[in-house]
PDB file of C-alpha atoms and ligand atoms in Angstrom:
ATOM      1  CA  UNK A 210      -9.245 -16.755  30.585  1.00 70.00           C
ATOM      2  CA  UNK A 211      -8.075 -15.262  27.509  1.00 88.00           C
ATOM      3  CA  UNK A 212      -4.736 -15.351  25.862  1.00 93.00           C
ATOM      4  CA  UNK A 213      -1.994 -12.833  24.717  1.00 95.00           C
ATOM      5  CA  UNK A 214      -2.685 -12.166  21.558  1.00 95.00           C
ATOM      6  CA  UNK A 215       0.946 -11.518  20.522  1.00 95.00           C
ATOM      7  CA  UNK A 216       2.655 -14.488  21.958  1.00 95.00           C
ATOM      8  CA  UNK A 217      -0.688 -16.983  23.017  1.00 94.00           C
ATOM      9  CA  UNK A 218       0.593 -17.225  26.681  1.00 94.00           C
ATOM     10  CA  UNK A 219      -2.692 -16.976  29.111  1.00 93.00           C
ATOM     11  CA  UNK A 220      -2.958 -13.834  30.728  1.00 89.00           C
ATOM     12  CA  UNK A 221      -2.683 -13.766  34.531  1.00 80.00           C
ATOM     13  CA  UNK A 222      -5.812 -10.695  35.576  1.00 68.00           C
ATOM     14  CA  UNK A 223      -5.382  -9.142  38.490  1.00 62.00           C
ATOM     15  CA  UNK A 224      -8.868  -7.909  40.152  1.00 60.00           C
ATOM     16  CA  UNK A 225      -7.978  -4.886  42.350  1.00 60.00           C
ATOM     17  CA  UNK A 226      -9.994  -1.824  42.269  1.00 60.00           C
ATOM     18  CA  UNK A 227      -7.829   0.140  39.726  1.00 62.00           C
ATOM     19  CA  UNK A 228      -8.048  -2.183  36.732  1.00 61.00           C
ATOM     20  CA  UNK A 229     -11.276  -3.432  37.936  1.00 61.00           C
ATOM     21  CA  UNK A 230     -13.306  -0.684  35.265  1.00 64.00           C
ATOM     22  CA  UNK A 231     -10.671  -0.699  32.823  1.00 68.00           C
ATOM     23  CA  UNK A 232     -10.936  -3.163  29.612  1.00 73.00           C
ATOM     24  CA  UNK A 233      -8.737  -6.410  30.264  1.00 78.00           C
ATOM     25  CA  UNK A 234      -5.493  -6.269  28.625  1.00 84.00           C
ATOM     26  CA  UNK A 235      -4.522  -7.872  25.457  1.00 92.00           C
ATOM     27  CA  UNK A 236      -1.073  -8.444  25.122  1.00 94.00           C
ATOM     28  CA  UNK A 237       1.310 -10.226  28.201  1.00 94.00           C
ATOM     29  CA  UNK A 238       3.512  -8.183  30.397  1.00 92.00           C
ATOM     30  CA  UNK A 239       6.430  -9.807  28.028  1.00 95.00           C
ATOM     31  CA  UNK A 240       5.051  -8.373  24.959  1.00 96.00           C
ATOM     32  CA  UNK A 241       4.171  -4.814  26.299  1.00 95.00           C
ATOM     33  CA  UNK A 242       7.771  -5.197  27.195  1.00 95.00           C
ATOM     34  CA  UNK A 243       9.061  -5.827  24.022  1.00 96.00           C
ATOM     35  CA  UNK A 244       7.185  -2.710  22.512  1.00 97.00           C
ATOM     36  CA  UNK A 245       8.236  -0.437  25.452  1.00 96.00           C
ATOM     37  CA  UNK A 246      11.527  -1.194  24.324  1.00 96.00           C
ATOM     38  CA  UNK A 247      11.250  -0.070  21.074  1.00 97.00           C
ATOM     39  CA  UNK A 248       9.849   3.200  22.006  1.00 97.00           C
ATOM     40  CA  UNK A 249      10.551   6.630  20.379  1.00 97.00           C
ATOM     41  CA  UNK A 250      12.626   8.869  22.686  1.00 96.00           C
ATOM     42  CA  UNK A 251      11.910  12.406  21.325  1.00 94.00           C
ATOM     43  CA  UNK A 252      15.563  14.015  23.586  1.00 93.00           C
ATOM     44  CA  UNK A 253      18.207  14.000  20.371  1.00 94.00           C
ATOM     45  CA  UNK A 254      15.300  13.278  17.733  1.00 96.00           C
ATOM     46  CA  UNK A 255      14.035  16.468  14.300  1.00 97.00           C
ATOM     47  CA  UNK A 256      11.067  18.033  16.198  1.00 96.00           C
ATOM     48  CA  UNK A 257       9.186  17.662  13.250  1.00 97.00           C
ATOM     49  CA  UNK A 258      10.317  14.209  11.712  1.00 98.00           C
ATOM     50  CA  UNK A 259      11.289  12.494  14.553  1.00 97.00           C
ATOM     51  CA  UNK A 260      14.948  11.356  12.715  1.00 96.00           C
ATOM     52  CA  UNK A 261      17.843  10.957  14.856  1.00 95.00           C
ATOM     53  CA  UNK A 262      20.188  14.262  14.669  1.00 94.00           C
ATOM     54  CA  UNK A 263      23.800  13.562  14.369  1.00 90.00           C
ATOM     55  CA  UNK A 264      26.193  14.621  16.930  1.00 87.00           C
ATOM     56  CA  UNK A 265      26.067  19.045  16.372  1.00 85.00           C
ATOM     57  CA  UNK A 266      23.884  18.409  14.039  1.00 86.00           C
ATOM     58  CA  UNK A 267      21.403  21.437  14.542  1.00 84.00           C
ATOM     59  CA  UNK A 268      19.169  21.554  11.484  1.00 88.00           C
ATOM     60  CA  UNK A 269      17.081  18.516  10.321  1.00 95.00           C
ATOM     61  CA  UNK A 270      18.552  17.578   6.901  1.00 93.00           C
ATOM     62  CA  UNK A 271      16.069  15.574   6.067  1.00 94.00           C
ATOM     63  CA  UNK A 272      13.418  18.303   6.382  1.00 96.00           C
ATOM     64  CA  UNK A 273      15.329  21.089   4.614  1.00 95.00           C
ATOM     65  CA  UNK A 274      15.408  18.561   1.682  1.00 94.00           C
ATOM     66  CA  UNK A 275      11.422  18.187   1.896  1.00 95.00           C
ATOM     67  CA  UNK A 276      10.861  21.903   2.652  1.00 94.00           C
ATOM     68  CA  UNK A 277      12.801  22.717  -0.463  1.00 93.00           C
ATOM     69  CA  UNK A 278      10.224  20.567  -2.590  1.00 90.00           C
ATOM     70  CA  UNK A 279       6.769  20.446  -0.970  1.00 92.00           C
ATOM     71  CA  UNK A 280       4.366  21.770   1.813  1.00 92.00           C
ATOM     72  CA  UNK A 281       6.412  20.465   4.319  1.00 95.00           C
ATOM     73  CA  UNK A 282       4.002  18.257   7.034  1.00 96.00           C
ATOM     74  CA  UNK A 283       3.433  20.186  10.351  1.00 97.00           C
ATOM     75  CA  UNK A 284       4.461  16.719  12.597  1.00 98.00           C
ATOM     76  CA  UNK A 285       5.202  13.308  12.344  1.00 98.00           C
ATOM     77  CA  UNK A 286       3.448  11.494  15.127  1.00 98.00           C
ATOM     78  CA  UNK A 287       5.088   7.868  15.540  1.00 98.00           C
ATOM     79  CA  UNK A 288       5.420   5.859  18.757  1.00 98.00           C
ATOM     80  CA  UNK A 289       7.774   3.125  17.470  1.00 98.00           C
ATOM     81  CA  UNK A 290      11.263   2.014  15.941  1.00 98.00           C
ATOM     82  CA  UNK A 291      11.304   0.304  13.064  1.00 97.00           C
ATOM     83  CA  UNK A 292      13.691  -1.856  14.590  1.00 96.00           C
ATOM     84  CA  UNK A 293      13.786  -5.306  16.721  1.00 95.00           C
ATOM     85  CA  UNK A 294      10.329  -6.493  17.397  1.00 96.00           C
ATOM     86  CA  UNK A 295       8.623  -4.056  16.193  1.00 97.00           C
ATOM     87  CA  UNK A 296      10.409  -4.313  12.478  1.00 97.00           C
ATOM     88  CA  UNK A 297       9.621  -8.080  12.680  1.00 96.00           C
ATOM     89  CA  UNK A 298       5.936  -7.673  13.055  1.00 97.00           C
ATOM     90  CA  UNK A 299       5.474  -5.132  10.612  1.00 96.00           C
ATOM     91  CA  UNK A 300       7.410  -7.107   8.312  1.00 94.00           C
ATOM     92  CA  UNK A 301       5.421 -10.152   9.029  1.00 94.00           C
ATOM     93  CA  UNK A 302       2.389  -8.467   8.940  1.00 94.00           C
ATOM     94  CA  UNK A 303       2.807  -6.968   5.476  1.00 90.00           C
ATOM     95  CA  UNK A 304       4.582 -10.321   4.229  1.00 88.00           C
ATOM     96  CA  UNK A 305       1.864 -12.560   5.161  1.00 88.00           C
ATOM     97  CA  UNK A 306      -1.293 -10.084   5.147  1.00 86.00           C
ATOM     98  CA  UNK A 307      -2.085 -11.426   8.599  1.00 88.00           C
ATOM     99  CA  UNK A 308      -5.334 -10.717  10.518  1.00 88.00           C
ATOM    100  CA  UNK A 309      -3.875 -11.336  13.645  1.00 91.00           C
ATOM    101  CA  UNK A 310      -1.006  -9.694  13.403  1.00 95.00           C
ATOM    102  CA  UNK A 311      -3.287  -6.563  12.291  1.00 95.00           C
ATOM    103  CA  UNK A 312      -5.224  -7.010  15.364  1.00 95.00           C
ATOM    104  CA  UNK A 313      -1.586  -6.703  17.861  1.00 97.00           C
ATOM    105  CA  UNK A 314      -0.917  -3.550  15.931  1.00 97.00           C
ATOM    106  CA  UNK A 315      -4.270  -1.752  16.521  1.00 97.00           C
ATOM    107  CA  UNK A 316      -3.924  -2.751  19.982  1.00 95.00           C
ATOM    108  CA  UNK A 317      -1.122  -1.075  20.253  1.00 96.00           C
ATOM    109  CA  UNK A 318      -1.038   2.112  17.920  1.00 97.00           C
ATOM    110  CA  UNK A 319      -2.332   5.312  19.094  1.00 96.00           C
ATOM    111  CA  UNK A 320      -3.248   7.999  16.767  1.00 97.00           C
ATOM    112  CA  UNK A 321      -2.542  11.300  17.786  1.00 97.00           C
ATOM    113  CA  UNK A 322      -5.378  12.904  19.908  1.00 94.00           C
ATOM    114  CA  UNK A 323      -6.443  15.758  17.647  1.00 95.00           C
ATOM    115  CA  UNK A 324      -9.141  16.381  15.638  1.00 95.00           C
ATOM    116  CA  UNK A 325      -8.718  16.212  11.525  1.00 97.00           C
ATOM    117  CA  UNK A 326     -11.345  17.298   8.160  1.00 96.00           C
ATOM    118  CA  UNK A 327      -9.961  13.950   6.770  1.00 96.00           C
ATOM    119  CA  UNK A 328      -7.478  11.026   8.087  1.00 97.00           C
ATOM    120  CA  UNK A 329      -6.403   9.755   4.528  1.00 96.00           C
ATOM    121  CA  UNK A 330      -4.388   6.465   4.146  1.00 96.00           C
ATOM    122  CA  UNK A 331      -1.495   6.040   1.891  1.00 94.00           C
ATOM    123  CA  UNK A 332      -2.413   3.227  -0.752  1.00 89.00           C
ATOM    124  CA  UNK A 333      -0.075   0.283  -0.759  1.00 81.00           C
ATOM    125  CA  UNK A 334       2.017  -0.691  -3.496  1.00 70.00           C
ATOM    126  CA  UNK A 335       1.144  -4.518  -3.001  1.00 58.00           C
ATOM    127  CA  UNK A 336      -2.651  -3.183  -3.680  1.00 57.00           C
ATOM    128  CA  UNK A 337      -1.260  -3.262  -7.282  1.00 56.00           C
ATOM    129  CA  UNK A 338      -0.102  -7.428  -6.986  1.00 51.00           C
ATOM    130  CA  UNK A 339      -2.307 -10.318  -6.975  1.00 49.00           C
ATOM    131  CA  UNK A 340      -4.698  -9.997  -3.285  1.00 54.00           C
ATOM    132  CA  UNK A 341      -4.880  -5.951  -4.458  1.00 60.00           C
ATOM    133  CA  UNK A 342      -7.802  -6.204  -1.301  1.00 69.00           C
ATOM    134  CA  UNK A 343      -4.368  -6.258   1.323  1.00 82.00           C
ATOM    135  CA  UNK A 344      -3.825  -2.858   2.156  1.00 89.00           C
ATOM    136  CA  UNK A 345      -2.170  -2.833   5.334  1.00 92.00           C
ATOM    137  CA  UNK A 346      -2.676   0.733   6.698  1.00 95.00           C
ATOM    138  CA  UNK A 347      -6.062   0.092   6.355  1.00 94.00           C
ATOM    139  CA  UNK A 348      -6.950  -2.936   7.875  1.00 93.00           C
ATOM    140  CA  UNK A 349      -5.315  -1.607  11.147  1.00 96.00           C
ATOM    141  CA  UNK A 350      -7.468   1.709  10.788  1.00 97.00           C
ATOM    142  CA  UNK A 351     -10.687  -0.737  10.497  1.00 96.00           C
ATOM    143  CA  UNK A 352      -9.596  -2.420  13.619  1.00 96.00           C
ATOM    144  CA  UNK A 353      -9.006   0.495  15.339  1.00 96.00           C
ATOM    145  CA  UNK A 354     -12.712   2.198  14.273  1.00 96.00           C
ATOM    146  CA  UNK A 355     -11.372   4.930  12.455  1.00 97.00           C
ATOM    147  CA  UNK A 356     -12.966   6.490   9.748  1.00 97.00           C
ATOM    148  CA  UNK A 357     -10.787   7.251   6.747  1.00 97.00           C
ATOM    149  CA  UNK A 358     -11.226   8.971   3.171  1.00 95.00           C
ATOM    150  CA  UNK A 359      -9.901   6.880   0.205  1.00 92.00           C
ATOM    151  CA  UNK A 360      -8.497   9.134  -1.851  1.00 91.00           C
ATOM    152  CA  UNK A 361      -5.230   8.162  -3.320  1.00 91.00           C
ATOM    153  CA  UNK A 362      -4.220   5.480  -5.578  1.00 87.00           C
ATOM    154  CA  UNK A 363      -1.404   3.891  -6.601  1.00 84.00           C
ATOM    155  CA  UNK A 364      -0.661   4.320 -10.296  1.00 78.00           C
ATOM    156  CA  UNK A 365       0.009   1.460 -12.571  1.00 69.00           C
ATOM    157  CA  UNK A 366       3.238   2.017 -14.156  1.00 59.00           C
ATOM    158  CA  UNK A 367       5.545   0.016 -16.269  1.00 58.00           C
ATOM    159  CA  UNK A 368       8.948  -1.281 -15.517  1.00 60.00           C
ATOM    160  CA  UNK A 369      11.354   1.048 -14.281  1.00 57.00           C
ATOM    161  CA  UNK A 370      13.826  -0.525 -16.420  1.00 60.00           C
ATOM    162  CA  UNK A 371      12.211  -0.125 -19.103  1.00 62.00           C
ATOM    163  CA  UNK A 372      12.253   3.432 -19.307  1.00 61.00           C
ATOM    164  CA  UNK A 373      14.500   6.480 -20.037  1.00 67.00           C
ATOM    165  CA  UNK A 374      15.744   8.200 -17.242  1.00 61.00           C
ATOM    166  CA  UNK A 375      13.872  11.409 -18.190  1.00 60.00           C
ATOM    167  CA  UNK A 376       9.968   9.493 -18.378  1.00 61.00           C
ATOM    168  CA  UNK A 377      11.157   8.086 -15.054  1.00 56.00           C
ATOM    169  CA  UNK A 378      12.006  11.406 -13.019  1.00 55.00           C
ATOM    170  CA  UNK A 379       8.603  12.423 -14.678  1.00 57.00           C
ATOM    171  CA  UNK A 380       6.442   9.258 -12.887  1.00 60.00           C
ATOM    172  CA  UNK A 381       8.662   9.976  -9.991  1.00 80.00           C
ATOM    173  CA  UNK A 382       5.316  10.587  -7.919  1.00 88.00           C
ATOM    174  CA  UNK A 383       3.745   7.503  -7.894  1.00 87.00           C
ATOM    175  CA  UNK A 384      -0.104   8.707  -6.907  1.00 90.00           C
ATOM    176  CA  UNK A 385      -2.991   9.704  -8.347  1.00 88.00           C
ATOM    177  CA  UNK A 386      -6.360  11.149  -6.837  1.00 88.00           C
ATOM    178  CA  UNK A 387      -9.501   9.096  -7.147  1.00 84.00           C
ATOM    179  CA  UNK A 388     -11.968  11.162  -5.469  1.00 83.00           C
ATOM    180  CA  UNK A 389     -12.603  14.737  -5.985  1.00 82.00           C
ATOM    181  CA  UNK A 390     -12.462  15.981  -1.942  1.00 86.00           C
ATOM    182  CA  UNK A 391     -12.465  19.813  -0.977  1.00 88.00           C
ATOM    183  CA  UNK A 392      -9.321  19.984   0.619  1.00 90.00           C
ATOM    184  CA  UNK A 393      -9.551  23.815   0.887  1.00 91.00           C
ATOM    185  CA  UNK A 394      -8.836  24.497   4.513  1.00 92.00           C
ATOM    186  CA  UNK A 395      -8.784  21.238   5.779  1.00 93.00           C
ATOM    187  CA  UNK A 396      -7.047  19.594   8.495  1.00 95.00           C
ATOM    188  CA  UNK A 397      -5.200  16.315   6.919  1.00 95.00           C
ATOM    189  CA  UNK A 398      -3.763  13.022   8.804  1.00 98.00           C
ATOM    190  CA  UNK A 399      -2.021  11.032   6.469  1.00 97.00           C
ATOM    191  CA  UNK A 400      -1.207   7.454   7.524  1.00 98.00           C
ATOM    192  CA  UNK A 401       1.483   5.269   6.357  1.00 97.00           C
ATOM    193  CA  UNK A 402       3.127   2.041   8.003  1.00 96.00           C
ATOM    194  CA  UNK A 403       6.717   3.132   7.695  1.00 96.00           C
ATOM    195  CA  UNK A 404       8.106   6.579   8.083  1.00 97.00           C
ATOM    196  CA  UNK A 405      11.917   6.563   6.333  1.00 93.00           C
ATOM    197  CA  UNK A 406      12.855   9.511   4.253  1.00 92.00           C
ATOM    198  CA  UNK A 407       9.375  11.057   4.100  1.00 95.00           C
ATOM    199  CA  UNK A 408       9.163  11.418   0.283  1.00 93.00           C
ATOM    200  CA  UNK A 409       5.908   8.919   0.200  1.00 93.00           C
ATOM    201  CA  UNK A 410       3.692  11.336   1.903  1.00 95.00           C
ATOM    202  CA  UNK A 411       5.116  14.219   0.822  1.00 95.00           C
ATOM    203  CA  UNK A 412       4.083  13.035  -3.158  1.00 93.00           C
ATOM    204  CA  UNK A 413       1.028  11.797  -1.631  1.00 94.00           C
ATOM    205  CA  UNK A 414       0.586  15.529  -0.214  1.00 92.00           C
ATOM    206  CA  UNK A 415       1.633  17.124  -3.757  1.00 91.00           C
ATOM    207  CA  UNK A 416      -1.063  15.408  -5.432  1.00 91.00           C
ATOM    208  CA  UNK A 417      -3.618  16.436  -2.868  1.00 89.00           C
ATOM    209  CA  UNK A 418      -4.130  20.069  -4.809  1.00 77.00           C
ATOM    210  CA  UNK A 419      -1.170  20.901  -2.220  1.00 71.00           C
ATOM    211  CA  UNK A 420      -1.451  24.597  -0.534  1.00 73.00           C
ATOM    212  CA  UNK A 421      -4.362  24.873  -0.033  1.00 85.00           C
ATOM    213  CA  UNK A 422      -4.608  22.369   2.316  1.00 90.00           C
ATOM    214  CA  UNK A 423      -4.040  24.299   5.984  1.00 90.00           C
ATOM    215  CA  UNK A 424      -1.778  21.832   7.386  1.00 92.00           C
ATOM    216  CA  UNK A 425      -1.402  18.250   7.423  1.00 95.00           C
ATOM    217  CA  UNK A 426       0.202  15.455  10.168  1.00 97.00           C
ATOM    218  CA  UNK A 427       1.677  12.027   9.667  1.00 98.00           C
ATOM    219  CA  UNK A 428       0.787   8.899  11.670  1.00 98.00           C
ATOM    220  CA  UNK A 429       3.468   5.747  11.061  1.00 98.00           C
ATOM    221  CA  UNK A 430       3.178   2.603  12.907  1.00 98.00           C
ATOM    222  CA  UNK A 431       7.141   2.747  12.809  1.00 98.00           C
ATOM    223  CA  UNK A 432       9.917   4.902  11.976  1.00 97.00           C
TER     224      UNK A 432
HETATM  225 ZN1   ZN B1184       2.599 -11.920  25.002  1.00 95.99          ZN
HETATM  226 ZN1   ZN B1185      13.267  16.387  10.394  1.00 95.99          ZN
END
């Protein structure tokens, strides 16, 4: 009998006739626990961005900021916290560039169910570092069978320090395109691990020839 994959206890299967059809569970009743509990709860949350409104607070701040600046995303789909567990294992994950750990994730991610031209992953910085193979959005898109459309790339820059504070505002947006793409009308899914302040996909969306894109979405493992 197989194992959790998240913790390695052995997994108890129960043979009635509802699960019989259905494919055998990876993860423990603990562990689906553990994720349950660090669920999004959309009551109190931005419609669009998923943040957590202050008391009153009637008007996502967040995505006024954004709107000012860029196409603004149409929705942030994201199931998770970035908190407890679920913060852990991402960490881990990205820390360690862990197989394994990729597989619990795909288990348990869903991408939203809509159709898109092009789901487009958001390169990771730690592509520029030594193992530049590790990208972690990616290998949990692989594991999940989900075609995706390399497009962006990280730029290599120098040292912050090292530069004036006017050359810095100027590489503030730290993509480049790598692959000419008609974008012109397209539906977009851009997919990132972590979802904070939104400004990573919204550069990522600026260098993507911006309007004319019809709309674009946001997957995040956590937020
Ligand atoms: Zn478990
Ligand atoms: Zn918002």
């Amino acid at each position: 009998m197989a194992n959790c994959i998240q913790c390695d206890v052995k997994l108890t299967e129960m043979f009635d006739a509802l699960n019989f059809y259905k494919k055998p569970a990876k993860l423990c009743v603990n562990c689906i626990a553990l994720w349950e509990e660090n669920k999004i709860v959309l009551e109190g949350r931005c419609a669009k961005c998923l943040k957590k409104l202050e008391q009153g607070e009637r008007e996502c701040l967040d995505c006024a900021f954004l709107a000012a600046k860029f196409l603004l995303m149409n929705q942030l789909y994201c199931d998770y916290q970035y908190k407890g567990m679920v913060k852990q294992l991402i960490h881990q994950y990205k820390l360690l560039k862990d197989v394994a750990l990729c597989e619990i994730l795909a288990e348990q991610l869903r991408l939203p169910n809509r159709s898109y031209d092009y789901i487009i992953p958001i390169p990771s910085p730690m592509q520029r570092d030594m193992q530049r193979t590790f990208n972690p959005v990616t290998c949990v898109l692989e594991k999940m069978q989900v075609a995706y459309e390399v497009i962006l790339h990280t730029k290599v820059r120098p040292k912050q320090s090292s530069l004036g504070k006017l050359h810095r505002a100027r590489l503030a947006n730290p993509f480049e395109i790598s692959k000419n793409l008609n974008l012109e009308d397209k539906n977009i899914l851009l997919v990132d691990d972590i979802y904070t302040t939104g400004l990573t996909v919204h550069h990522a969306i600026e260098k993507l020839s911006v309007r004319k894109i019809r709309k674009f979405d946001v997957f995040t493992f956590a937020r």
